Structure formats: C-alpha cells, structure tokens
Phi, psi and omega in degrees: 000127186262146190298169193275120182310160196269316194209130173249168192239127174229097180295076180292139182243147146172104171033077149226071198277340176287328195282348209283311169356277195301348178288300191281003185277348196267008179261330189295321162266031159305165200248347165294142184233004193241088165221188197223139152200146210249109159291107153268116183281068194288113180025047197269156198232034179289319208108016183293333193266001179263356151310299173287336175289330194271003175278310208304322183315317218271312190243141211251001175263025182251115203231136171253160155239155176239168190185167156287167185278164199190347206075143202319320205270308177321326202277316185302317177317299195318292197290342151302305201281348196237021211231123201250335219271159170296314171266169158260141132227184199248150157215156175254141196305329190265011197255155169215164174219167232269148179313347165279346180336273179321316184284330183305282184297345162289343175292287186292350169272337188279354208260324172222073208306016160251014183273156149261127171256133170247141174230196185239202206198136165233168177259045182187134189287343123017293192268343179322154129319125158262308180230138192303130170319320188098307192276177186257156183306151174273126196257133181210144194262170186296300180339301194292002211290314174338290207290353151315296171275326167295335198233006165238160150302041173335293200302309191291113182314355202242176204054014189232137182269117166260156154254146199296330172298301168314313171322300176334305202271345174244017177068017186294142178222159148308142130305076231302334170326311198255105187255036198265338177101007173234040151326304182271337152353270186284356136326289157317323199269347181284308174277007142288331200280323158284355168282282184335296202306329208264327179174117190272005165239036172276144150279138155260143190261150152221123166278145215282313193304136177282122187215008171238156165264143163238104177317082183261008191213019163283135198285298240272333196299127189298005172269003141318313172308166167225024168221085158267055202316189182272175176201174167278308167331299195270330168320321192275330171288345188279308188301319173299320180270007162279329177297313157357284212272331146315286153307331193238325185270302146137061189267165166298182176276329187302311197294337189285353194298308154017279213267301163339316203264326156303347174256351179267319172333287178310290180299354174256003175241320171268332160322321200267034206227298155303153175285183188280335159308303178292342189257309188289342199288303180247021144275347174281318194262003191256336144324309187283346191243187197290327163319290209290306196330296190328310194284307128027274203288326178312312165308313214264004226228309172265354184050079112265114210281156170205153211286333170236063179275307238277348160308339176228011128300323177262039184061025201254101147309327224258328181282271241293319186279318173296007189233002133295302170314308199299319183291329184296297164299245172268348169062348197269339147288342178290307199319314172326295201287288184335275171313324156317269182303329149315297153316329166267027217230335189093013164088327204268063159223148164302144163268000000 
C-alpha cells in the first residue's frame, strides 16, 4: 500500500505533448518522495494523454483523469476533486518546478500550519532553486496585501500551497465559465479573501527561493494570446480586489498604485479587443457603474498619474484604444499623450 501523500500536484493537459516529459520529470526528482500528482488530460488529441498513462505506468504516484475538453478551470477542478494530499499546488503542463519545491513548502507550512505559503518564481531555468536560501519567508497581514500583490506572483494559480481541507469546506473553484486566460485571478483573490475572513491574523509567508519555472516562450500558452476582449469577468475582478483591500484589509491607498495601474493598463487593453458592437453593448453599461467610479476616483484620490486615467475619466474610447495600439507598439503616441496629460493635471501628480 503506498502511503498517503503529503501534498498533490495538479497537472491541467492539453495538446502540449513536447513539454510534458520535462514537466513530469521535475516531479519525479523531487526531493519530497511522498506526493501525488493527478494529470488531467482535457480531451487532448495530441498524444498527450497516452504521455501521462505511460508516467502513471512507470510511478504509481501518478494518477490520470481522462475528460472532455472542458478548459484549464474544468481540467483544474477535476483534479482539486481528485487530490488525495493534505495540501494542493498547481503546475501549468509547459512549467517545472525546482526539485526542492515540495520539500521547501512543506517545510515551511509544517513550521506555521495557519499560514498560506506562497513562493516565488523565474523566468530563466537559471534562477531555478538549486538550494535553501537560508533566509526567512517574507511575512503579510490584510494590511499588506498592497505589498502582496507587488511582491509574490499573486495573480498566477501556481506558486502556492492551497489546503484541501479548506477548499472542501468553503467550496472554492474555478470558473469553469471564463476562458479568457485571466481566469486564475478570482481564484486566488477569493481564497485570500476567505483565508482572512477565517482568522485575520494567519500570515501569507512567502518564500524568497524561486522554486517555480514560468514557461515564456511556448507560442501555444494561453498568456500568449492578443485577443482578450473586455469582459464583466475582468472588471468585477480588478474591482473586487480593490474593494477587498480598501474595504475589507484596510491597505493603504499608496501601496495599490501598483495594482490600479495594471488595471487600467488591462481594461484599456481589453476595450481595444472588441469589435465595435462589443465596445458600445459594455462601455454604456461599464461607464455607468461603480467599477468605473471606483477606479477613477482612486487615481484622483491618490495623485497619481497614469496614461489613460484622464482618457477614461472622460470616456474617449477612441484615445483609449490608440493609445494601446501605441504601447503595444512604436510607443511615440503613448509617450506624447503621457506627457502631455501630465502636464496638464499641473506636474503635481506623481509618475
């Protein structure tokens, strides 16, 4: 009888069949030798899933799900529901994490079993963990959140220990709905909000060691995309976690520019995305709501500038999208308007 894991690894498949190798080998040489990991195969017609039967052959701590394509959040679910470890974390299928992963956050969860640990992550197998760091996680309270979100990969379902037990009891999922690739988002901002709600003096720890790989150059990666139209979806998200850390963590206003300024970035980016139909159907009613007050006012509240607040205080879509184009791009019209609108706010706002 093989013992009950410590922790499973939930492996989302889907018609990446060269990367997979190198994925499940970094599990096998993990330095933890008692985990799980449940591959869910969403329908791929790659070979991917006869990749994962022949690991699950080789090592019995390897469990497949086979499914319909369903998406990244369906593929995730299955394999949360199917996760025998006291704990969860995620690997995305083109991802590796550094052979020391597992024994680290377990380590560091066993030393404080009301925390969320969280760890960090590189982008060049370079920056992988070879070894413990020595230093100690870095610690943040609901105050903190601001600094939180600047100083871990928050936003990404990976680099993090969830426990399963919480999940079970407070029903947290995926959104099987939303395939836009900003997905993992209200996942993560939901279980901080319910990790808090449970006891506001729990830590999330993060550890200074890189110990996920983040994957930059697979063409196929749904972060990849450039056509991420606006949604209601990303809106209530940007909006929920500024009401979060206003309303509920009490963070500062200073520590959100940051996170404000990536939302304006985003929602000006996916405005430019819709067709012409799709931009009048939810800017009339997104205009109209408190999301938009909220964000708005929050630029003007902290005096900070940023390039499409006064474009999306007065509504001019049409700057908001050339000035996308621009960032995207040759930047010498973003660069213009930037200044330009500084200047005219009187110089007195923070860059």
């Amino acid at each position: 009888m093989k013992p009950a894991p410590l922790v499973t690894v939930v492996v989302p498949v889907y018609n990446q069949k060269s990367y997979l190798p190198r994925c499940f080998d970094c599990l096998l040489a993990q330095t933890l030798p008692h985990w799980q990991a449940v591959l869910v195969d969403d329908g791929s017609t790659d070979g991917s899933g006869e990749v994962c039967d022949a690991y699950a052959a080789r090592d019995a701590r390897f469990t497949v799900i086979h499914k319909p394509n369903g998406g990244v959040c369906s593929a995730r679910n299955a394999g949360m529901r199917a996760a025998e470890g006291e704990y969860i974390t995620l690997l995305d299928q083109d991802d590796l994490l550094s052979p020391l992963a597992l024994e680290l956050a377990l380590k560091a969860q066993a030393a404080r079993p009301d925390a969320w640990v969280m760890f960090c992550h590189a982008e060049t197998l370079q920056e992988l963990a070879a070894a413990p760091s020595g230093a100690l996680p870095a610690q943040y309270l609901p105050p903190d959140a601001g600094r939180l979100y600047t100083d871990a990969p928050f936003d990404p379902p990976w680099c993090k220990l969830y426990s399963a037990e919480f999940l079970r009891k407070t029903g947290l999922a995926f959104d099987e709905t939303v395939r836009d690739g900003y997905e993992d988002r209200p996942f993560v901002q939901a279980y901080l909000r319910e990790f808090w709600a449970q006891d506001p003096a729990a830590p999330v720890l993060l550890l200074p060691e890189a110990l996920y790989y983040w994957e930059q150059e697979n063409p196929g990666s749904v972060s990849k995309r450039w056509d991420k139209p606006l949604t209601w979806a990303q809106i209530h998200m940007f909006d929920d976690f500024l009401r979060d850390c206003t309303e509920r963590y009490g963070v500062p206003q200073k520590d959100l520019v940051p996170f404000c300024g990536e939302a304006a970035n985003i929602l000006a980016f996916g405005i430019t995305c819709l067709d012409a139909a799709g931009r009048r159907t939810i800017l009339k009613e997104y205009y109209a709501s408190d999301a938009y007050r909220r964000l708005v006012a929050y630029f003007k509240a902290v005096k900070h500038y940023n390039v499409f607040y006064l474009p999306l205080k007065y509504k001019q879509t049409w700057l908001l999208r050339r000035l996308t184009y621009s960032r995207l791009g040759a930047k010498k019209l973003y660069w213009k308007c930037y200044w330009l609108g500084w200047y005219l706010l009187g110089a007195s706002w923070e860059r």
